[in-house]
Amino acid sequence: MACAASAAVATVGLAVSPAAAAPATTTQADPGGACTAADLGTRHPYIKTSEVTPTITHFKGWYVTEGSTGTQSVNTSVQTTISVSVGLTGNVEGSFEVETLGKVGASLGLNVQVNYTSTSSTSTSVTWNFRNPGYYGLYKGTKKVTGTYGSLNCNRVQQGDGSWALKWIEGSDTGSYTTYTTLEEGAVRCEDKVPANSIMRKAQDLLDCGSATATAKHPAGPVPSAKAAKARHETEQAAKVEKSVKATGSPAPATRAALNCQPAVYKIDVPGKPLNWSAPLLANDGIRLRESTIFSAHLDNWRLCNVTEHNGVIEASLWNWGNGGCATIPVDIANQEQAYLTTATCGEDDLQRFYIYRDVPGSSKIGVQNKYTGFMMGHDRYADGELIRQYSSGRQDGTGTYTLTGV
């Protein structure tokens, strides 16, 4: 593939001086707080917005007569199902997702679910001691917590006096989350005084309190609720729309005739060590750590292409000189923790775009993040042939920090 330099692409001035291996990260991620070179390959979530909504998951209208008071078990019907999700994939598999939900709970002072789970999607029973006759709503419910999150990434920032420092900045990726608190169950009547914006009040709203059902004589047992049926239908329609949006995924990349590549050629090294990123010869293999030799055939040589820069963060495609492909995460496993990095025919695809976070000038240390998944690149252990993989929070031991060394 032709790879021509373009005057329209600004030179990013990456230093190529050698640097020692990065120490393990120990810094606390706070916006504007200090970070170290070991943090370049990591990210942490911060909560942008949160909304807490009392939600009924199961409901049944029930009439109790004078002769039917006492303890009864009532089989309730599904009203809505809440699934825990973080980001587009809906999965909670990696440390970033768990940390996100943990921060949600801490910021709100609520005990929320931090692993992938959902409320029951089948009917369940509620056992209740009915002391008085009347029209009741039997329910199970929870507080649904939704909102948006962003990420904090370590990057160089120029200070007022012209000097440079590494700080936690707002990354380019963002997303939404859904979780819920502990389930509760109970029974409520139309005449009961209950707290506003409570789970019990939501259940009371589903009772047809203004209808003749609430006051007229009625056989003991179930009572249909038009309000509950309408609310259930609305939540089902909303869930179908949400599922359709999440299922769209990443489209197949469109072919690109040429790339605007910078003339500089780089190796992506493990700092202070001989192994570096080497592209695969076989289509079903991945990018691995290899030592450069006379037989490397430029598989260890990379160029930055279609480069843009925003708030000091580079976005680029990584073009390999040896096989002519662009670094990418395979689309069928892009949502998975530890999915491997490989190369493919260059195309218009966010899976082939990467954010590059840089150390202060004079150092060539970098962190690399996939634009589409938001995951950071790293390796599980330092060994010849080890795959480069994606990690939702990066490698917290500093092994996601690399060096961009000019060839």
Tab-separated table of C-alpha atoms in Angstrom:
chain	number	residue	atom	x	y	z
A	1	MET	CA	0.000	0.000	0.000
A	2	ALA	CA	1.352	3.407	-0.890
A	3	CYS	CA	2.004	5.520	2.153
A	4	ALA	CA	2.719	9.135	1.206
A	5	ALA	CA	3.610	11.995	3.529
A	6	SER	CA	1.187	14.888	3.404
A	7	ALA	CA	1.869	18.535	4.155
A	8	ALA	CA	-1.653	18.795	5.554
A	9	VAL	CA	-0.750	16.482	8.419
A	10	ALA	CA	1.040	18.307	11.211
A	11	THR	CA	4.269	16.816	12.546
A	12	VAL	CA	3.740	15.758	16.143
A	13	GLY	CA	7.388	15.995	17.186
A	14	LEU	CA	7.688	12.741	19.104
A	15	ALA	CA	10.979	12.463	20.944
A	16	VAL	CA	13.057	9.369	20.346
A	17	SER	CA	15.443	9.382	23.295
A	18	PRO	CA	15.710	6.092	25.218
A	19	ALA	CA	14.003	5.815	28.593
A	20	ALA	CA	14.156	3.440	31.512
A	21	ALA	CA	11.417	0.944	32.244
A	22	ALA	CA	8.303	2.509	33.793
A	23	PRO	CA	7.655	1.825	37.474
A	24	ALA	CA	4.358	0.421	38.636
A	25	THR	CA	1.608	3.020	38.946
A	26	THR	CA	0.614	4.245	42.390
A	27	THR	CA	-1.177	7.515	41.626
A	28	GLN	CA	-4.810	8.331	42.378
A	29	ALA	CA	-6.761	9.329	39.268
A	30	ASP	CA	-8.397	12.717	39.823
A	31	PRO	CA	-9.099	15.285	37.081
A	32	GLY	CA	-6.056	17.541	36.822
A	33	GLY	CA	-4.101	15.445	39.313
A	34	ALA	CA	-0.537	14.336	38.729
A	35	CYS	CA	0.242	10.995	37.089
A	36	THR	CA	3.431	9.185	36.089
A	37	ALA	CA	4.783	7.620	32.896
A	38	ALA	CA	3.580	4.243	34.188
A	39	ASP	CA	0.013	5.592	33.954
A	40	LEU	CA	0.241	6.393	30.227
A	41	GLY	CA	-1.195	2.974	29.385
A	42	THR	CA	-4.070	3.117	31.873
A	43	ARG	CA	-7.425	4.810	32.217
A	44	HIS	CA	-9.962	5.272	34.991
A	45	PRO	CA	-13.653	6.213	34.909
A	46	TYR	CA	-15.290	9.273	36.336
A	47	ILE	CA	-19.037	9.755	36.670
A	48	LYS	CA	-20.479	12.622	34.637
A	49	THR	CA	-24.216	12.246	35.356
A	50	SER	CA	-26.429	10.020	37.507
A	51	GLU	CA	-30.186	9.531	37.786
A	52	VAL	CA	-31.974	7.342	40.330
A	53	THR	CA	-35.478	6.167	39.390
A	54	PRO	CA	-37.682	3.940	41.589
A	55	THR	CA	-38.791	1.111	39.296
A	56	ILE	CA	-41.308	-1.720	39.701
A	57	THR	CA	-40.026	-5.019	38.328
A	58	HIS	CA	-43.044	-7.214	39.278
A	59	PHE	CA	-46.655	-6.303	40.051
A	60	LYS	CA	-50.094	-7.767	40.642
A	61	GLY	CA	-53.352	-6.088	41.582
A	62	TRP	CA	-55.065	-8.111	44.353
A	63	TYR	CA	-58.405	-7.828	46.129
A	64	VAL	CA	-58.748	-9.030	49.722
A	65	THR	CA	-62.239	-9.652	51.202
A	66	GLU	CA	-63.246	-9.964	54.846
A	67	GLY	CA	-62.865	-13.695	54.670
A	68	SER	CA	-59.511	-13.766	52.894
A	69	THR	CA	-57.244	-11.745	55.201
A	70	GLY	CA	-54.069	-13.278	56.601
A	71	THR	CA	-50.872	-14.520	54.937
A	72	GLN	CA	-51.058	-15.255	51.223
A	73	SER	CA	-48.499	-15.932	48.464
A	74	VAL	CA	-49.362	-14.014	45.313
A	75	ASN	CA	-47.708	-14.745	41.968
A	76	THR	CA	-46.714	-11.379	40.442
A	77	SER	CA	-46.112	-10.678	36.746
A	78	VAL	CA	-42.997	-9.122	35.204
A	79	GLN	CA	-43.359	-5.385	34.809
A	80	THR	CA	-39.840	-4.539	33.588
A	81	THR	CA	-36.403	-6.162	33.521
A	82	ILE	CA	-33.287	-4.181	34.421
A	83	SER	CA	-29.921	-5.392	33.143
A	84	VAL	CA	-26.606	-4.071	34.396
A	85	SER	CA	-24.554	-2.623	31.538
A	86	VAL	CA	-21.623	-0.310	30.881
A	87	GLY	CA	-20.966	1.095	27.420
A	88	LEU	CA	-22.299	-0.066	24.068
A	89	THR	CA	-21.628	-3.774	24.532
A	90	GLY	CA	-23.732	-4.088	27.671
A	91	ASN	CA	-21.185	-6.439	29.212
A	92	VAL	CA	-19.481	-6.018	32.565
A	93	GLU	CA	-16.375	-8.097	32.005
A	94	GLY	CA	-13.388	-5.868	32.702
A	95	SER	CA	-11.970	-3.850	35.548
A	96	PHE	CA	-13.012	-0.532	33.979
A	97	GLU	CA	-16.695	-1.481	34.008
A	98	VAL	CA	-16.559	-2.726	37.593
A	99	GLU	CA	-14.703	0.414	38.688
A	100	THR	CA	-17.297	2.565	36.905
A	101	LEU	CA	-20.201	0.982	38.771
A	102	GLY	CA	-18.254	1.121	42.029
A	103	LYS	CA	-17.802	4.859	41.591
A	104	VAL	CA	-21.534	5.207	40.857
A	105	GLY	CA	-22.432	3.537	44.148
A	106	ALA	CA	-19.878	5.554	46.097
A	107	SER	CA	-20.955	8.884	44.618
A	108	LEU	CA	-24.634	8.250	45.390
A	109	GLY	CA	-24.192	6.415	48.685
A	110	LEU	CA	-26.097	3.428	47.304
A	111	ASN	CA	-25.347	-0.292	47.273
A	112	VAL	CA	-25.597	-0.996	43.527
A	113	GLN	CA	-24.874	-4.083	41.445
A	114	VAL	CA	-21.301	-4.029	40.092
A	115	ASN	CA	-21.356	-7.265	38.067
A	116	TYR	CA	-23.376	-8.275	35.028
A	117	THR	CA	-26.815	-9.383	36.242
A	118	SER	CA	-30.481	-8.540	35.738
A	119	THR	CA	-33.718	-8.580	37.634
A	120	SER	CA	-35.909	-11.639	37.125
A	121	SER	CA	-37.564	-11.927	33.728
A	122	THR	CA	-40.121	-14.475	34.996
A	123	SER	CA	-43.055	-14.187	37.382
A	124	THR	CA	-42.209	-14.520	41.081
A	125	SER	CA	-44.329	-14.728	44.221
A	126	VAL	CA	-44.693	-12.220	47.047
A	127	THR	CA	-45.814	-13.499	50.443
A	128	TRP	CA	-47.711	-10.941	52.519
A	129	ASN	CA	-49.820	-10.832	55.667
A	130	PHE	CA	-53.020	-8.964	54.718
A	131	ARG	CA	-54.472	-7.535	57.947
A	132	ASN	CA	-57.342	-5.598	56.359
A	133	PRO	CA	-59.622	-6.171	53.373
A	134	GLY	CA	-59.208	-3.910	50.338
A	135	TYR	CA	-57.548	-3.362	46.977
A	136	TYR	CA	-53.770	-3.979	47.068
A	137	GLY	CA	-50.848	-3.776	44.726
A	138	LEU	CA	-48.308	-6.546	45.358
A	139	TYR	CA	-44.889	-5.553	44.042
A	140	LYS	CA	-41.190	-6.134	43.780
A	141	GLY	CA	-39.044	-3.152	42.901
A	142	THR	CA	-35.678	-1.467	43.008
A	143	LYS	CA	-33.969	1.832	42.310
A	144	LYS	CA	-32.742	1.941	38.716
A	145	VAL	CA	-29.529	3.959	38.382
A	146	THR	CA	-28.545	5.341	34.986
A	147	GLY	CA	-26.135	7.966	33.742
A	148	THR	CA	-23.023	8.718	31.724
A	149	TYR	CA	-19.336	8.295	32.411
A	150	GLY	CA	-16.086	9.552	30.947
A	151	SER	CA	-12.520	8.378	31.293
A	152	LEU	CA	-9.399	9.898	32.763
A	153	ASN	CA	-6.176	9.286	30.884
A	154	CYS	CA	-2.611	10.292	31.685
A	155	ASN	CA	-1.084	12.728	29.179
A	156	ARG	CA	1.380	15.584	29.021
A	157	VAL	CA	0.019	19.069	29.712
A	158	GLN	CA	1.836	22.352	29.178
A	159	GLN	CA	1.637	24.579	32.231
A	160	GLY	CA	1.432	28.347	32.508
A	161	ASP	CA	5.191	28.810	32.831
A	162	GLY	CA	5.815	26.798	29.653
A	163	SER	CA	6.979	23.670	31.457
A	164	TRP	CA	5.377	20.262	30.960
A	165	ALA	CA	3.825	17.847	33.435
A	166	LEU	CA	1.901	14.578	33.327
A	167	LYS	CA	-1.691	14.976	34.479
A	168	TRP	CA	-4.979	13.078	34.407
A	169	ILE	CA	-7.057	14.583	31.600
A	170	GLU	CA	-10.530	13.836	30.262
A	171	GLY	CA	-10.166	11.185	27.572
A	172	SER	CA	-12.063	11.174	24.305
A	173	ASP	CA	-14.260	8.175	25.088
A	174	THR	CA	-17.539	8.315	26.993
A	175	GLY	CA	-20.561	6.086	27.473
A	176	SER	CA	-23.624	5.262	29.524
A	177	TYR	CA	-24.321	2.802	32.331
A	178	THR	CA	-27.302	1.110	33.980
A	179	THR	CA	-27.424	-0.663	37.320
A	180	TYR	CA	-29.830	-1.109	40.224
A	181	THR	CA	-29.991	-1.365	44.012
A	182	THR	CA	-31.168	-4.197	46.248
A	183	LEU	CA	-34.655	-5.505	45.411
A	184	GLU	CA	-37.513	-4.958	47.850
A	185	GLU	CA	-41.079	-6.267	47.928
A	186	GLY	CA	-44.314	-5.339	49.615
A	187	ALA	CA	-47.978	-4.447	49.325
A	188	VAL	CA	-49.646	-1.053	49.085
A	189	ARG	CA	-53.247	0.207	48.999
A	190	CYS	CA	-54.722	3.277	47.337
A	191	GLU	CA	-55.453	4.930	50.683
A	192	ASP	CA	-51.948	4.397	52.126
A	193	LYS	CA	-49.776	7.486	52.689
A	194	VAL	CA	-46.361	6.687	51.242
A	195	PRO	CA	-43.210	8.777	50.578
A	196	ALA	CA	-43.056	10.586	47.250
A	197	ASN	CA	-40.577	9.191	44.700
A	198	SER	CA	-40.368	5.881	46.579
A	199	ILE	CA	-40.635	2.342	45.229
A	200	MET	CA	-43.886	1.931	47.153
A	201	ARG	CA	-45.281	5.101	45.552
A	202	LYS	CA	-44.399	3.741	42.081
A	203	ALA	CA	-46.356	0.588	42.895
A	204	GLN	CA	-49.278	2.645	44.141
A	205	ASP	CA	-49.279	4.574	40.838
A	206	LEU	CA	-49.919	1.300	38.995
A	207	LEU	CA	-53.147	0.697	40.902
A	208	ASP	CA	-56.345	1.844	39.194
A	209	CYS	CA	-57.301	3.818	42.281
A	210	GLY	CA	-59.798	6.031	40.503
A	211	SER	CA	-61.777	3.110	39.108
A	212	ALA	CA	-64.745	1.305	40.606
A	213	THR	CA	-62.400	-1.624	41.358
A	214	ALA	CA	-60.839	0.238	44.259
A	215	THR	CA	-64.147	0.762	46.090
A	216	ALA	CA	-66.684	-1.734	44.782
A	217	LYS	CA	-67.192	-5.252	46.063
A	218	HIS	CA	-64.959	-7.664	44.266
A	219	PRO	CA	-64.184	-11.391	44.549
A	220	ALA	CA	-60.990	-12.180	46.427
A	221	GLY	CA	-57.994	-12.623	44.136
A	222	PRO	CA	-56.325	-10.984	41.123
A	223	VAL	CA	-57.546	-7.707	39.656
A	224	PRO	CA	-56.358	-6.515	36.213
A	225	SER	CA	-54.742	-3.063	36.206
A	226	ALA	CA	-54.932	-1.054	32.993
A	227	LYS	CA	-52.217	1.310	34.262
A	228	ALA	CA	-49.820	-1.565	34.928
A	229	ALA	CA	-50.504	-3.096	31.510
A	230	LYS	CA	-49.827	0.214	29.764
A	231	ALA	CA	-46.595	0.808	31.701
A	232	ARG	CA	-45.372	-2.732	30.936
A	233	HIS	CA	-46.037	-2.248	27.215
A	234	GLU	CA	-44.094	1.030	27.190
A	235	THR	CA	-41.049	-0.506	28.893
A	236	GLU	CA	-41.085	-3.466	26.499
A	237	GLN	CA	-41.064	-1.135	23.494
A	238	ALA	CA	-38.210	0.929	24.974
A	239	ALA	CA	-36.181	-2.243	25.641
A	240	LYS	CA	-36.597	-3.355	22.006
A	241	VAL	CA	-35.300	-0.002	20.753
A	242	GLU	CA	-32.291	-0.133	23.109
A	243	LYS	CA	-31.464	-3.704	22.070
A	244	SER	CA	-31.606	-2.721	18.399
A	245	VAL	CA	-29.176	0.166	18.968
A	246	LYS	CA	-26.669	-2.028	20.830
A	247	ALA	CA	-26.842	-4.756	18.190
A	248	THR	CA	-25.687	-2.502	15.363
A	249	GLY	CA	-22.020	-2.894	16.333
A	250	SER	CA	-19.176	-1.684	14.165
A	251	PRO	CA	-19.831	-1.726	10.426
A	252	ALA	CA	-17.499	-3.473	8.017
A	253	PRO	CA	-14.667	-1.095	7.108
A	254	ALA	CA	-14.777	0.672	3.777
A	255	THR	CA	-11.619	0.338	1.719
A	256	ARG	CA	-9.255	3.286	1.660
A	257	ALA	CA	-7.236	4.056	-1.481
A	258	ALA	CA	-4.328	5.697	0.370
A	259	LEU	CA	-3.255	7.018	3.732
A	260	ASN	CA	-1.637	10.338	4.584
A	261	CYS	CA	1.293	8.996	6.592
A	262	GLN	CA	4.047	10.903	8.310
A	263	PRO	CA	7.504	10.108	6.929
A	264	ALA	CA	8.940	9.024	10.281
A	265	VAL	CA	9.162	5.275	10.942
A	266	TYR	CA	8.954	3.930	14.494
A	267	LYS	CA	9.361	0.843	16.579
A	268	ILE	CA	6.915	0.443	19.464
A	269	ASP	CA	9.226	-0.851	22.191
A	270	VAL	CA	8.898	-2.118	25.715
A	271	PRO	CA	10.847	0.654	27.528
A	272	GLY	CA	14.470	-0.226	28.078
A	273	LYS	CA	14.086	-3.761	26.681
A	274	PRO	CA	14.673	-5.337	23.241
A	275	LEU	CA	11.164	-6.662	22.476
A	276	ASN	CA	8.772	-4.550	20.414
A	277	TRP	CA	5.497	-4.758	18.478
A	278	SER	CA	5.782	-6.992	15.411
A	279	ALA	CA	2.920	-7.395	12.931
A	280	PRO	CA	1.773	-10.883	11.852
A	281	LEU	CA	2.562	-12.569	8.551
A	282	LEU	CA	-0.593	-14.698	8.770
A	283	ALA	CA	-4.061	-13.143	8.697
A	284	ASN	CA	-5.306	-15.174	11.686
A	285	ASP	CA	-2.385	-14.186	13.928
A	286	GLY	CA	-1.898	-11.129	16.096
A	287	ILE	CA	0.670	-8.430	16.818
A	288	ARG	CA	3.281	-9.918	19.158
A	289	LEU	CA	6.336	-8.873	21.103
A	290	ARG	CA	9.410	-9.795	19.073
A	291	GLU	CA	13.074	-8.868	19.042
A	292	SER	CA	14.187	-7.053	15.899
A	293	THR	CA	16.590	-8.964	13.666
A	294	ILE	CA	17.747	-8.851	10.045
A	295	PHE	CA	14.832	-11.176	9.316
A	296	SER	CA	12.141	-8.856	10.749
A	297	ALA	CA	11.247	-7.725	7.191
A	298	HIS	CA	9.918	-4.369	8.458
A	299	LEU	CA	7.142	-6.115	10.438
A	300	ASP	CA	8.467	-4.165	13.426
A	301	ASN	CA	8.243	-0.803	11.609
A	302	TRP	CA	5.213	1.475	12.002
A	303	ARG	CA	4.061	4.820	10.673
A	304	LEU	CA	1.443	7.209	12.041
A	305	CYS	CA	-1.186	7.965	9.397
A	306	ASN	CA	-4.136	10.361	9.040
A	307	VAL	CA	-2.908	12.058	12.191
A	308	THR	CA	-5.036	14.561	14.080
A	309	GLU	CA	-4.454	16.126	17.480
A	310	HIS	CA	-6.995	17.414	19.995
A	311	ASN	CA	-6.138	18.828	23.424
A	312	GLY	CA	-2.669	17.352	23.179
A	313	VAL	CA	-3.851	13.817	22.348
A	314	ILE	CA	-2.873	12.292	18.992
A	315	GLU	CA	-5.354	10.206	17.009
A	316	ALA	CA	-3.823	8.078	14.267
A	317	SER	CA	-3.909	4.881	12.271
A	318	LEU	CA	-0.902	2.604	12.824
A	319	TRP	CA	0.341	1.421	9.413
A	320	ASN	CA	2.772	-1.486	9.272
A	321	TRP	CA	5.572	-1.297	6.728
A	322	GLY	CA	6.062	-5.070	6.596
A	323	ASN	CA	2.562	-6.290	5.685
A	324	GLY	CA	0.887	-3.050	4.568
A	325	GLY	CA	-1.992	-3.429	7.031
A	326	CYS	CA	-3.342	-1.236	9.806
A	327	ALA	CA	-3.449	-2.231	13.471
A	328	THR	CA	-6.967	-3.172	14.585
A	329	ILE	CA	-9.007	-5.176	17.065
A	330	PRO	CA	-10.930	-8.001	15.285
A	331	VAL	CA	-14.556	-6.882	15.035
A	332	ASP	CA	-16.021	-10.185	16.260
A	333	ILE	CA	-14.181	-9.971	19.597
A	334	ALA	CA	-13.915	-6.197	19.959
A	335	ASN	CA	-16.121	-6.171	23.067
A	336	GLN	CA	-13.974	-8.672	24.943
A	337	GLU	CA	-11.428	-8.050	27.669
A	338	GLN	CA	-7.964	-9.162	26.469
A	339	ALA	CA	-8.963	-9.356	22.791
A	340	TYR	CA	-5.755	-9.428	20.764
A	341	LEU	CA	-4.443	-6.727	18.463
A	342	THR	CA	-3.807	-7.649	14.813
A	343	THR	CA	-3.581	-5.970	11.390
A	344	ALA	CA	-6.104	-5.809	8.553
A	345	THR	CA	-6.624	-4.030	5.251
A	346	CYS	CA	-6.711	-0.338	6.076
A	347	GLY	CA	-10.206	1.126	6.003
A	348	GLU	CA	-12.509	3.766	7.399
A	349	ASP	CA	-13.054	2.056	10.741
A	350	ASP	CA	-12.764	3.350	14.322
A	351	LEU	CA	-11.368	-0.041	15.323
A	352	GLN	CA	-8.279	1.001	13.343
A	353	ARG	CA	-7.932	4.368	15.044
A	354	PHE	CA	-5.884	4.860	18.192
A	355	TYR	CA	-5.343	7.620	20.720
A	356	ILE	CA	-1.699	8.108	21.705
A	357	TYR	CA	-0.950	9.605	25.129
A	358	ARG	CA	2.560	11.045	25.481
A	359	ASP	CA	5.125	11.640	28.181
A	360	VAL	CA	6.687	15.090	28.653
A	361	PRO	CA	9.025	16.309	25.864
A	362	GLY	CA	12.390	14.576	26.022
A	363	SER	CA	10.783	11.206	26.702
A	364	SER	CA	9.307	8.940	24.029
A	365	LYS	CA	7.026	6.937	26.350
A	366	ILE	CA	3.432	6.538	25.219
A	367	GLY	CA	0.145	4.843	26.047
A	368	VAL	CA	-2.114	3.528	23.256
A	369	GLN	CA	-5.928	3.376	23.353
A	370	ASN	CA	-8.355	2.002	20.768
A	371	LYS	CA	-10.867	4.645	19.698
A	372	TYR	CA	-13.862	2.336	19.261
A	373	THR	CA	-13.558	0.117	22.341
A	374	GLY	CA	-11.876	2.640	24.641
A	375	PHE	CA	-9.584	-0.151	25.876
A	376	MET	CA	-5.853	0.377	26.424
A	377	MET	CA	-3.165	-1.712	24.741
A	378	GLY	CA	-0.797	-3.842	26.834
A	379	HIS	CA	0.697	-7.289	27.311
A	380	ASP	CA	0.150	-9.887	29.995
A	381	ARG	CA	3.789	-10.752	30.468
A	382	TYR	CA	7.114	-9.764	28.980
A	383	ALA	CA	8.049	-12.684	26.710
A	384	ASP	CA	9.018	-13.281	23.106
A	385	GLY	CA	5.858	-14.058	21.114
A	386	GLU	CA	3.478	-12.576	23.691
A	387	LEU	CA	0.344	-11.073	22.084
A	388	ILE	CA	-0.498	-7.392	22.418
A	389	ARG	CA	-3.998	-7.261	23.895
A	390	GLN	CA	-6.615	-4.739	24.990
A	391	TYR	CA	-7.440	-4.165	28.641
A	392	SER	CA	-10.431	-2.084	29.691
A	393	SER	CA	-8.477	-0.192	32.367
A	394	GLY	CA	-5.061	-0.858	30.906
A	395	ARG	CA	-2.250	-2.643	32.697
A	396	GLN	CA	-1.987	-1.106	36.144
A	397	ASP	CA	1.556	-2.451	36.654
A	398	GLY	CA	2.958	-0.142	33.968
A	399	THR	CA	3.260	-2.799	31.245
A	400	GLY	CA	0.922	-0.808	29.008
A	401	THR	CA	3.485	1.977	28.692
A	402	TYR	CA	5.563	1.708	25.501
A	403	THR	CA	8.263	3.740	23.772
A	404	LEU	CA	7.883	5.184	20.269
A	405	THR	CA	11.445	4.893	18.983
A	406	GLY	CA	12.420	6.478	15.678
A	407	VAL	CA	14.086	4.093	13.225
